[in-house]
mmCIF file of C-alpha atoms in Angstrom:
data_model
loop_
_atom_site.group_PDB
_atom_site.id
_atom_site.type_symbol
_atom_site.label_atom_id
_atom_site.label_comp_id
_atom_site.label_asym_id
_atom_site.label_seq_id
_atom_site.Cartn_x
_atom_site.Cartn_y
_atom_site.Cartn_z
ATOM 1 C CA ARG A 1 53.467 -119.897 -63.958
ATOM 2 C CA LEU A 2 53.522 -123.662 -63.520
ATOM 3 C CA ARG A 3 55.265 -123.612 -60.167
ATOM 4 C CA LEU A 4 52.568 -121.187 -58.867
ATOM 5 C CA HIS A 5 49.876 -123.753 -60.234
ATOM 6 C CA ASP A 6 51.779 -126.588 -58.499
ATOM 7 C CA GLY A 7 51.989 -124.579 -55.170
ATOM 8 C CA LYS A 8 48.303 -123.589 -55.365
ATOM 9 C CA LEU A 9 49.007 -119.978 -55.352
ATOM 10 C CA ILE A 10 47.024 -119.869 -58.527
ATOM 11 C CA LYS A 11 43.513 -121.150 -58.008
ATOM 12 C CA ASP A 12 39.777 -120.027 -58.262
ATOM 13 C CA ARG A 13 39.093 -117.291 -55.838
ATOM 14 C CA ARG A 14 35.895 -115.457 -54.827
ATOM 15 C CA TYR A 15 35.473 -111.760 -54.433
ATOM 16 C CA HIS A 16 32.373 -109.735 -54.078
ATOM 17 C CA LEU A 17 30.024 -112.650 -54.793
ATOM 18 C CA ARG A 18 31.871 -113.352 -58.091
ATOM 19 C CA THR A 19 34.378 -116.302 -58.791
ATOM 20 C CA TYR A 20 37.570 -115.443 -60.737
ATOM 21 C CA PRO A 21 39.208 -118.519 -62.006
ATOM 22 C CA ASN A 22 42.971 -119.162 -62.063
ATOM 23 C CA CYS A 23 44.154 -116.123 -60.351
ATOM 24 C CA PHE A 24 46.601 -115.014 -57.667
ATOM 25 C CA VAL A 25 46.804 -112.561 -54.921
ATOM 26 C CA ALA A 26 49.479 -109.970 -55.610
ATOM 27 C CA LYS A 27 50.777 -109.689 -51.970
ATOM 28 C CA GLU A 28 50.927 -113.442 -51.645
ATOM 29 C CA LEU A 29 52.867 -113.696 -54.932
ATOM 30 C CA THR A 30 55.530 -111.024 -53.475
ATOM 31 C CA ASP A 31 55.917 -113.188 -50.384
ATOM 32 C CA TRP A 32 56.338 -116.367 -52.607
ATOM 33 C CA LEU A 33 58.943 -114.705 -54.788
ATOM 34 C CA ILE A 34 61.075 -113.727 -51.580
ATOM 35 C CA ASP A 35 60.549 -117.066 -49.982
ATOM 36 C CA HIS A 36 61.559 -119.029 -53.008
ATOM 37 C CA LYS A 37 64.702 -116.485 -53.485
ATOM 38 C CA GLU A 38 63.255 -115.220 -56.808
ATOM 39 C CA ALA A 39 63.528 -111.759 -55.624
ATOM 40 C CA PRO A 40 65.846 -110.500 -52.673
ATOM 41 C CA ASP A 41 63.153 -107.966 -51.370
ATOM 42 C CA ARG A 42 59.575 -106.757 -52.017
ATOM 43 C CA GLU A 43 60.602 -103.833 -54.353
ATOM 44 C CA THR A 44 62.488 -106.134 -56.569
ATOM 45 C CA GLY A 45 59.570 -108.341 -56.668
ATOM 46 C CA ILE A 46 57.081 -105.597 -57.632
ATOM 47 C CA ARG A 47 59.530 -104.634 -60.410
ATOM 48 C CA LEU A 48 59.642 -108.148 -61.803
ATOM 49 C CA MET A 49 55.787 -108.462 -61.865
ATOM 50 C CA GLN A 50 55.680 -104.984 -63.416
ATOM 51 C CA LYS A 51 57.953 -106.348 -66.167
ATOM 52 C CA LEU A 52 55.518 -109.279 -66.753
ATOM 53 C CA MET A 53 52.695 -106.787 -66.893
ATOM 54 C CA ASP A 54 54.642 -104.747 -69.349
ATOM 55 C CA HIS A 55 55.151 -107.712 -71.553
ATOM 56 C CA TYR A 56 51.426 -108.630 -71.522
ATOM 57 C CA ILE A 57 52.228 -111.882 -69.478
ATOM 58 C CA ILE A 58 49.947 -111.173 -66.495
ATOM 59 C CA HIS A 59 47.063 -108.565 -65.727
ATOM 60 C CA HIS A 60 44.671 -107.455 -63.207
ATOM 61 C CA VAL A 61 41.724 -109.693 -63.485
ATOM 62 C CA CYS A 62 39.229 -106.863 -64.360
ATOM 63 C CA ASP A 63 42.122 -104.716 -65.990
ATOM 64 C CA GLU A 64 41.211 -101.911 -63.631
ATOM 65 C CA HIS A 65 45.066 -101.456 -62.642
ATOM 66 C CA SER A 66 47.885 -101.250 -65.161
ATOM 67 C CA ASP A 67 50.531 -101.304 -62.449
ATOM 68 C CA TYR A 68 51.298 -104.188 -60.346
ATOM 69 C CA LYS A 69 50.316 -103.291 -56.683
ATOM 70 C CA ASP A 70 51.583 -105.171 -53.658
ATOM 71 C CA ALA A 71 48.345 -105.549 -52.153
ATOM 72 C CA LYS A 72 45.227 -107.846 -51.952
ATOM 73 C CA LEU A 73 44.408 -107.448 -55.557
ATOM 74 C CA LEU A 74 43.753 -110.377 -58.044
ATOM 75 C CA TYR A 75 45.993 -110.866 -61.098
ATOM 76 C CA ARG A 76 46.089 -113.634 -63.720
ATOM 77 C CA PHE A 77 48.503 -115.025 -66.272
ATOM 78 C CA ARG A 78 46.947 -114.217 -69.730
ATOM 79 C CA LYS A 79 47.838 -117.894 -70.669
ATOM 80 C CA ASP A 80 45.261 -118.967 -68.188
ATOM 81 C CA ASP A 81 42.486 -116.860 -69.590
ATOM 82 C CA GLY A 82 43.304 -117.119 -73.312
ATOM 83 C CA THR A 83 44.289 -113.386 -73.709
ATOM 84 C CA PHE A 84 47.950 -113.862 -74.227
ATOM 85 C CA PRO A 85 48.851 -112.285 -77.447
ATOM 86 C CA LEU A 86 50.348 -114.804 -79.863
ATOM 87 C CA SER A 87 52.286 -112.719 -82.207
ATOM 88 C CA LYS A 88 54.394 -114.374 -85.089
ATOM 89 C CA ASP A 89 57.573 -114.118 -82.998
ATOM 90 C CA VAL A 90 55.840 -115.722 -79.946
ATOM 91 C CA LYS A 91 54.460 -118.502 -82.031
ATOM 92 C CA VAL A 92 57.882 -119.215 -83.728
ATOM 93 C CA PHE A 93 59.575 -119.249 -80.259
ATOM 94 C CA MET A 94 56.941 -121.564 -78.880
ATOM 95 C CA ARG A 95 57.313 -123.945 -81.884
ATOM 96 C CA GLY A 96 61.059 -123.920 -81.304
ATOM 97 C CA GLN A 97 60.536 -124.818 -77.770
ATOM 98 C CA SER A 98 58.143 -127.627 -78.529
ATOM 99 C CA LEU A 99 60.672 -129.155 -81.205
ATOM 100 C CA TYR A 100 63.462 -128.897 -78.729
ATOM 101 C CA GLU A 101 61.713 -130.576 -76.051
ATOM 102 C CA LYS A 102 60.566 -133.454 -78.344
ATOM 103 C CA LEU A 103 64.227 -133.934 -79.641
ATOM 104 C CA VAL A 104 65.856 -133.995 -76.186
ATOM 105 C CA SER A 105 63.334 -136.430 -74.786
ATOM 106 C CA VAL A 106 63.680 -139.216 -77.374
ATOM 107 C CA GLU A 107 66.352 -141.854 -77.544
ATOM 108 C CA GLU A 108 68.852 -141.719 -80.389
ATOM 109 C CA SER A 109 67.966 -138.050 -80.770
ATOM 110 C CA ILE A 110 69.587 -136.257 -83.872
ATOM 111 C CA LEU A 111 70.987 -133.725 -81.410
ATOM 112 C CA LYS A 112 74.543 -134.900 -80.922
ATOM 113 C CA VAL A 113 77.865 -133.213 -80.022
ATOM 114 C CA ARG A 114 79.711 -132.852 -83.205
ATOM 115 C CA GLU A 115 82.836 -131.498 -84.525
ATOM 116 C CA GLU A 116 83.632 -128.970 -87.277
ATOM 117 C CA ASN A 117 87.177 -127.619 -87.908
ATOM 118 C CA SER A 118 88.395 -129.113 -84.702
ATOM 119 C CA VAL A 119 85.755 -127.347 -82.553
ATOM 120 C CA LYS A 120 83.029 -129.241 -80.733
ATOM 121 C CA TYR A 121 79.636 -128.067 -80.476
ATOM 122 C CA GLN A 122 76.640 -128.971 -78.436
ATOM 123 C CA ARG A 123 73.136 -129.801 -79.584
ATOM 124 C CA THR A 124 74.097 -130.030 -83.233
ATOM 125 C CA PHE A 125 72.286 -131.679 -86.075
ATOM 126 C CA LEU A 126 72.589 -131.514 -89.992
ATOM 127 C CA GLY A 127 70.150 -129.441 -91.949
ATOM 128 C CA SER A 128 69.010 -132.444 -94.037
ATOM 129 C CA GLU A 129 68.759 -134.595 -90.936
ATOM 130 C CA MET A 130 66.427 -132.202 -89.332
ATOM 131 C CA ILE A 131 64.204 -132.121 -92.314
ATOM 132 C CA ASP A 132 63.969 -135.733 -92.487
ATOM 133 C CA TRP A 133 63.030 -135.872 -88.763
ATOM 134 C CA LEU A 134 60.473 -133.180 -89.104
ATOM 135 C CA ILE A 135 58.702 -135.040 -91.960
ATOM 136 C CA GLN A 136 58.887 -138.361 -90.219
ATOM 137 C CA GLU A 137 57.278 -136.821 -87.132
ATOM 138 C CA GLY A 138 54.626 -135.144 -89.007
ATOM 139 C CA GLU A 139 55.628 -131.674 -88.121
ATOM 140 C CA VAL A 140 55.528 -130.640 -91.724
ATOM 141 C CA GLU A 141 54.167 -132.095 -94.953
ATOM 142 C CA ASN A 142 57.102 -131.603 -97.212
ATOM 143 C CA ARG A 143 60.760 -130.498 -97.516
ATOM 144 C CA GLN A 144 60.070 -127.138 -98.632
ATOM 145 C CA GLU A 145 57.776 -126.441 -95.629
ATOM 146 C CA ALA A 146 60.672 -127.912 -93.264
ATOM 147 C CA VAL A 147 63.116 -125.444 -94.914
ATOM 148 C CA GLU A 148 60.904 -122.580 -94.122
ATOM 149 C CA LEU A 149 60.404 -123.605 -90.602
ATOM 150 C CA GLY A 150 64.127 -123.979 -90.173
ATOM 151 C CA ARG A 151 64.788 -120.514 -91.753
ATOM 152 C CA ALA A 152 62.183 -119.037 -89.185
ATOM 153 C CA LEU A 153 63.828 -120.628 -86.445
ATOM 154 C CA LEU A 154 67.304 -119.286 -87.506
ATOM 155 C CA GLU A 155 65.959 -115.756 -88.124
ATOM 156 C CA HIS A 156 64.527 -115.689 -84.659
ATOM 157 C CA GLY A 157 67.713 -116.849 -83.041
ATOM 158 C CA ILE A 158 66.386 -120.330 -81.841
ATOM 159 C CA ILE A 159 69.040 -122.282 -84.160
ATOM 160 C CA GLN A 160 72.136 -121.136 -85.922
ATOM 161 C CA HIS A 161 74.771 -122.460 -88.168
ATOM 162 C CA VAL A 162 77.619 -123.568 -85.805
ATOM 163 C CA SER A 163 79.900 -120.804 -87.083
ATOM 164 C CA ASN A 164 77.333 -118.334 -88.348
ATOM 165 C CA ARG A 165 78.239 -118.568 -91.891
ATOM 166 C CA HIS A 166 75.025 -119.962 -93.596
ATOM 167 C CA HIS A 167 71.243 -119.692 -93.414
ATOM 168 C CA PHE A 168 69.236 -122.801 -93.034
ATOM 169 C CA PHE A 169 69.468 -125.189 -96.118
ATOM 170 C CA ASP A 170 68.349 -128.883 -96.905
ATOM 171 C CA SER A 171 72.134 -129.940 -96.864
ATOM 172 C CA ASP A 172 74.906 -131.491 -94.736
ATOM 173 C CA ILE A 173 75.526 -128.183 -93.289
ATOM 174 C CA LEU A 174 75.840 -128.257 -89.317
ATOM 175 C CA TYR A 175 73.593 -126.363 -87.164
ATOM 176 C CA GLN A 176 72.868 -126.126 -83.330
ATOM 177 C CA PHE A 177 69.989 -125.057 -81.020
ATOM 178 C CA TRP A 178 71.281 -121.675 -79.878
ATOM 179 C CA ILE A 179 68.764 -121.578 -76.958
ATOM 180 C CA ASN A 180 68.845 -124.245 -74.215
ATOM 181 C CA PHE A 181 65.222 -124.251 -73.286
ATOM 182 C CA ARG A 182 65.852 -126.385 -70.469
ATOM 183 C CA ARG A 183 68.060 -123.901 -68.526
ATOM 184 C CA ARG A 184 66.076 -122.592 -65.661
ATOM 185 C CA ARG A 185 65.979 -118.763 -65.949
ATOM 186 C CA ARG A 186 65.849 -116.692 -62.890
ATOM 187 C CA LEU A 187 63.182 -113.971 -63.011
ATOM 188 C CA THR A 188 65.792 -111.303 -61.996
ATOM 189 C CA GLU A 189 67.364 -111.726 -65.501
ATOM 190 C CA LEU A 190 64.491 -109.848 -66.711
ATOM 191 C CA LEU A 191 65.696 -106.572 -64.917
ATOM 192 C CA ASN A 192 68.894 -106.683 -66.939
ATOM 193 C CA GLU A 193 67.058 -106.251 -70.114
ATOM 194 C CA ASN A 194 67.907 -103.303 -72.329
ATOM 195 C CA SER A 195 69.363 -101.476 -69.156
ATOM 196 C CA SER A 196 71.803 -99.476 -71.176
ATOM 197 C CA ARG A 197 69.748 -98.530 -74.169
ATOM 198 C CA ALA A 198 66.894 -96.137 -73.096
ATOM 199 C CA LEU A 199 67.819 -92.613 -72.030
ATOM 200 C CA SER A 200 65.436 -89.890 -70.809
ATOM 201 C CA GLU A 201 64.824 -86.108 -71.238
ATOM 202 C CA SER A 202 64.292 -85.816 -75.079
ATOM 203 C CA PRO A 203 62.581 -82.855 -76.627
ATOM 204 C CA ASP A 204 59.301 -83.726 -78.386
ATOM 205 C CA SER A 205 60.220 -84.471 -82.020
ATOM 206 C CA PRO A 206 59.810 -86.911 -84.706
ATOM 207 C CA PHE A 207 62.613 -89.470 -85.559
ATOM 208 C CA CYS A 208 65.703 -87.260 -85.994
ATOM 209 C CA LEU A 209 69.291 -88.300 -86.894
ATOM 210 C CA ARG A 210 71.617 -85.654 -85.560
ATOM 211 C CA LYS A 211 75.169 -85.134 -84.100
ATOM 212 C CA LEU A 212 75.877 -83.863 -80.477
ATOM 213 C CA ASN A 213 78.325 -81.162 -80.076
ATOM 214 C CA PRO A 214 78.961 -80.763 -84.038
ATOM 215 C CA ASP A 215 82.439 -79.749 -83.803
ATOM 216 C CA PRO A 216 85.162 -81.574 -85.759
ATOM 217 C CA GLY A 217 86.462 -83.404 -82.706
ATOM 218 C CA ASN A 218 83.250 -85.066 -81.674
ATOM 219 C CA SER A 219 80.955 -86.726 -84.158
ATOM 220 C CA SER A 220 78.734 -88.770 -81.690
ATOM 221 C CA PHE A 221 75.473 -89.760 -83.015
ATOM 222 C CA LEU A 222 72.002 -90.000 -81.534
ATOM 223 C CA SER A 223 68.787 -91.058 -82.775
ATOM 224 C CA VAL A 224 65.398 -89.622 -81.354
ATOM 225 C CA GLN A 225 62.544 -91.877 -81.511
ATOM 226 C CA THR A 226 58.832 -90.857 -81.958
ATOM 227 C CA ASN A 227 58.164 -92.423 -78.424
ATOM 228 C CA LYS A 228 59.933 -89.509 -76.952
ATOM 229 C CA GLU A 229 62.802 -91.479 -75.564
ATOM 230 C CA ILE A 230 66.382 -90.977 -76.874
ATOM 231 C CA LYS A 231 67.956 -94.474 -77.651
ATOM 232 C CA ILE A 232 71.452 -95.204 -78.697
ATOM 233 C CA VAL A 233 71.970 -96.324 -82.329
ATOM 234 C CA SER A 234 74.753 -98.824 -82.589
ATOM 235 C CA ALA A 235 78.217 -97.583 -82.241
ATOM 236 C CA VAL A 236 77.339 -94.273 -80.853
ATOM 237 C CA ARG A 237 80.556 -92.981 -79.272
ATOM 238 C CA ARG A 238 80.979 -94.733 -76.129
ATOM 239 C CA SER A 239 81.591 -91.434 -74.191
ATOM 240 C CA SER A 240 77.916 -90.264 -75.246
ATOM 241 C CA ILE A 241 76.380 -93.391 -73.474
ATOM 242 C CA THR A 242 78.216 -92.923 -70.150
ATOM 243 C CA SER A 243 77.876 -89.213 -69.873
ATOM 244 C CA LEU A 244 74.220 -89.151 -70.794
ATOM 245 C CA SER A 245 73.018 -92.156 -68.769
ATOM 246 C CA GLY A 246 75.248 -91.240 -65.765
ATOM 247 C CA ASN A 247 76.991 -94.583 -65.648
ATOM 248 C CA SER A 248 80.600 -94.891 -64.978
ATOM 249 C CA ASN A 249 82.743 -95.627 -68.078
ATOM 250 C CA PRO A 250 84.719 -98.911 -68.058
ATOM 251 C CA TYR A 251 87.327 -97.562 -70.363
ATOM 252 C CA PHE A 252 87.749 -93.870 -69.688
ATOM 253 C CA SER A 253 88.077 -92.185 -66.262
ATOM 254 C CA ALA A 254 86.786 -88.816 -67.532
ATOM 255 C CA PRO A 255 84.221 -88.902 -70.331
ATOM 256 C CA PRO A 256 83.459 -85.414 -71.755
ATOM 257 C CA THR A 257 80.284 -83.704 -70.985
ATOM 258 C CA LEU A 258 77.736 -83.465 -73.673
ATOM 259 C CA VAL A 259 75.332 -80.645 -74.287
ATOM 260 C CA PHE A 260 71.987 -81.289 -75.961
ATOM 261 C CA PRO A 261 71.666 -78.769 -78.930
ATOM 262 C CA PRO A 262 68.014 -77.986 -80.090
ATOM 263 C CA VAL A 263 66.477 -80.811 -82.116
ATOM 264 C CA ALA A 264 65.629 -80.112 -85.640
ATOM 265 C CA GLU A 265 62.178 -81.126 -86.803
ATOM 266 C CA CYS A 266 63.436 -83.776 -89.394
ATOM 267 C CA ASN A 267 62.651 -87.188 -90.698
ATOM 268 C CA PRO A 268 65.655 -88.365 -92.613
ATOM 269 C CA LYS A 269 65.262 -90.915 -95.355
ATOM 270 C CA SER A 270 67.139 -94.212 -95.407
ATOM 271 C CA VAL A 271 70.223 -94.155 -97.468
ATOM 272 C CA LEU A 272 68.965 -97.335 -99.253
ATOM 273 C CA LYS A 273 67.694 -96.906 -102.865
ATOM 274 C CA ARG A 274 65.023 -99.701 -102.301
ATOM 275 C CA PRO A 275 64.292 -101.964 -99.526
ATOM 276 C CA VAL A 276 66.344 -105.236 -99.503
ATOM 277 C CA THR A 277 65.179 -108.476 -97.880
ATOM 278 C CA ASN A 278 67.395 -111.231 -96.169
ATOM 279 C CA GLU A 279 66.130 -113.651 -98.787
ATOM 280 C CA GLU A 280 67.568 -111.465 -101.510
ATOM 281 C CA LEU A 281 70.906 -110.880 -99.677
ATOM 282 C CA LEU A 282 71.334 -114.791 -99.009
ATOM 283 C CA SER A 283 70.081 -116.163 -102.387
ATOM 284 C CA PRO A 284 72.703 -117.936 -104.369
ATOM 285 C CA GLY A 285 74.400 -115.808 -106.939
ATOM 286 C CA ALA A 286 73.199 -112.681 -105.322
ATOM 287 C CA PRO A 287 75.159 -109.631 -106.255
ATOM 288 C CA TYR A 288 76.666 -109.119 -102.729
ATOM 289 C CA VAL A 289 79.967 -109.649 -101.291
ATOM 290 C CA LYS A 290 80.636 -110.426 -97.579
ATOM 291 C CA LYS A 291 83.462 -108.500 -95.807
ATOM 292 C CA THR A 292 84.953 -108.781 -92.478
ATOM 293 C CA LEU A 293 85.661 -105.327 -90.547
ATOM 294 C CA THR A 294 87.739 -105.145 -87.396
ATOM 295 C CA ILE A 295 87.040 -101.660 -85.860
ATOM 296 C CA VAL A 296 89.121 -100.658 -82.741
ATOM 297 C CA GLY A 297 87.256 -98.091 -80.848
ATOM 298 C CA ASP A 298 88.982 -94.928 -80.156
ATOM 299 C CA ALA A 299 88.783 -92.631 -77.111
ATOM 300 C CA VAL A 300 85.262 -91.724 -78.111
ATOM 301 C CA GLY A 301 83.919 -94.916 -79.622
ATOM 302 C CA TRP A 302 83.484 -96.206 -83.170
ATOM 303 C CA GLY A 303 81.714 -93.886 -85.382
ATOM 304 C CA PHE A 304 78.915 -95.189 -87.380
ATOM 305 C CA VAL A 305 75.087 -95.405 -87.245
ATOM 306 C CA VAL A 306 72.964 -98.505 -88.031
ATOM 307 C CA ARG A 307 69.257 -98.253 -88.983
ATOM 308 C CA GLY A 308 66.482 -100.470 -90.170
ATOM 309 C CA GLY A 309 65.932 -104.254 -89.376
ATOM 310 C CA ARG A 310 65.819 -107.627 -90.873
ATOM 311 C CA PRO A 311 68.399 -106.677 -92.305
ATOM 312 C CA CYS A 312 70.040 -103.464 -90.772
ATOM 313 C CA HIS A 313 72.168 -101.264 -92.856
ATOM 314 C CA ILE A 314 74.706 -98.653 -92.260
ATOM 315 C CA GLN A 315 72.992 -95.199 -92.413
ATOM 316 C CA ALA A 316 75.917 -93.143 -91.670
ATOM 317 C CA VAL A 317 79.815 -93.219 -91.223
ATOM 318 C CA ASP A 318 81.959 -90.733 -89.345
ATOM 319 C CA PRO A 319 84.494 -89.842 -92.104
ATOM 320 C CA GLY A 320 87.353 -89.494 -89.478
ATOM 321 C CA GLY A 321 86.345 -92.498 -87.235
ATOM 322 C CA PRO A 322 87.594 -96.038 -86.666
ATOM 323 C CA ALA A 323 84.707 -97.444 -88.615
ATOM 324 C CA ALA A 324 85.679 -95.473 -91.832
ATOM 325 C CA ALA A 325 89.234 -96.379 -91.237
ATOM 326 C CA ALA A 326 88.265 -100.168 -91.261
ATOM 327 C CA GLY A 327 86.428 -100.035 -94.485
ATOM 328 C CA MET A 328 82.848 -99.400 -93.608
ATOM 329 C CA LYS A 329 80.594 -97.639 -95.937
ATOM 330 C CA VAL A 330 77.037 -96.479 -95.893
ATOM 331 C CA CYS A 331 74.512 -98.958 -97.432
ATOM 332 C CA GLN A 332 76.426 -102.022 -96.312
ATOM 333 C CA PHE A 333 74.275 -104.779 -94.514
ATOM 334 C CA VAL A 334 75.132 -105.952 -91.067
ATOM 335 C CA PHE A 335 75.516 -109.814 -91.200
ATOM 336 C CA SER A 336 77.124 -110.614 -87.912
ATOM 337 C CA VAL A 337 78.531 -108.711 -84.697
ATOM 338 C CA ASN A 338 81.252 -110.421 -82.873
ATOM 339 C CA GLY A 339 80.330 -113.771 -84.201
ATOM 340 C CA VAL A 340 76.442 -113.396 -83.748
ATOM 341 C CA TYR A 341 74.392 -113.568 -86.735
ATOM 342 C CA VAL A 342 72.158 -110.581 -86.685
ATOM 343 C CA LEU A 343 70.314 -110.417 -90.004
ATOM 344 C CA HIS A 344 67.019 -111.096 -88.263
ATOM 345 C CA LEU A 345 67.352 -108.417 -85.518
ATOM 346 C CA ASP A 346 66.517 -104.714 -85.400
ATOM 347 C CA TYR A 347 69.008 -101.940 -84.922
ATOM 348 C CA GLN A 348 68.087 -101.434 -81.246
ATOM 349 C CA THR A 349 69.114 -105.083 -80.345
ATOM 350 C CA ILE A 350 72.198 -104.752 -82.558
ATOM 351 C CA SER A 351 73.038 -101.640 -80.646
ATOM 352 C CA SER A 352 72.883 -103.439 -77.458
ATOM 353 C CA LEU A 353 75.224 -106.313 -78.832
ATOM 354 C CA ILE A 354 77.861 -103.652 -79.685
ATOM 355 C CA MET A 355 77.456 -101.554 -76.630
ATOM 356 C CA THR A 356 77.772 -104.565 -74.172
ATOM 357 C CA GLY A 357 80.758 -106.089 -76.233
ATOM 358 C CA PRO A 358 84.512 -105.722 -76.353
ATOM 359 C CA ARG A 359 86.190 -102.412 -77.507
ATOM 360 C CA THR A 360 87.498 -104.204 -80.580
ATOM 361 C CA LEU A 361 84.310 -104.903 -82.723
ATOM 362 C CA VAL A 362 84.434 -107.502 -85.441
ATOM 363 C CA MET A 363 81.640 -107.161 -87.906
ATOM 364 C CA GLU A 364 80.694 -108.981 -91.044
ATOM 365 C CA VAL A 365 78.910 -106.905 -93.562
ATOM 366 C CA MET A 366 77.329 -107.523 -96.875
ATOM 367 C CA GLU A 367 78.144 -105.035 -99.667
ATOM 368 C CA ALA A 368 76.505 -104.720 -103.220
ATOM 369 C CA VAL A 369 78.988 -105.517 -105.995
ATOM 370 C CA GLU A 370 79.619 -102.482 -108.056
#
């Protein structure tokens, strides 16, 4: 957006005796994307701009077109006309970006290369040091407010404990910025988002948990969402994903063909007896113990289902699968996946982490003390 402003592609334009401020012509923008190597061709450029429309970043100036058309039509960034939706997630992200820019632009910044357990980490700071800085800069009024801000930044994946073992505390624990806001991201990265999660052709049904091919030799799980898309729940059998999505399997040359059985009209309840919050899990003295599970996928996957969000929990475990053999049980809460802290994520995002990760899965789970 800022580059388009600098290049004068975004400007006030007149059409049918009316002036539209801060807008661009779609066809000119597609040309610009190709000229500046942001897109290899017009088709990719159109897909990129459609992604921005789908995420409410740009829109047609009169909202007469829901699709991005490569034509002489006027579009505008929502941030330029005040219609950009500032959800809580967006506000936290923007706050994190603002703090990061402020920290890296000052001399004697608290962000430094530090070492813990013989491992060096970039852009690190101590929890108490960050709190002192926030108060000194007038970003917060007191230490409690600073802790709440630090926890929000951690839960949104902007900062993290260097080894993903602690939430944010007013202490000498070492944290780092997980996001490098100054890395220039290419627009084409948008097209890789969620590429393996969504599958088409689902019968019309409410959310329903079921097995595919309910014979003893195959216990693959699917979840059917109310939006009429079939989405993979974490640790669906790897063969299920490849055979349904049509992608080649990186591990197995001949994935089995799966047949869709009729979908039962059902809405399974959570296995949890009551909702549990992250704060409850992480509070000192809480009746939960953390366990590390190493799950080696077999010829058809890992064999468990994750549901919920913030935190996610284990909803179902295949008794004969690798997860059960590793000690996984229903009602455990997912703390980390392959070293990534995930208490703040939903099950779709955790699913993506698992499916795009290695065959050997290392998970930290939190289990209620008997």
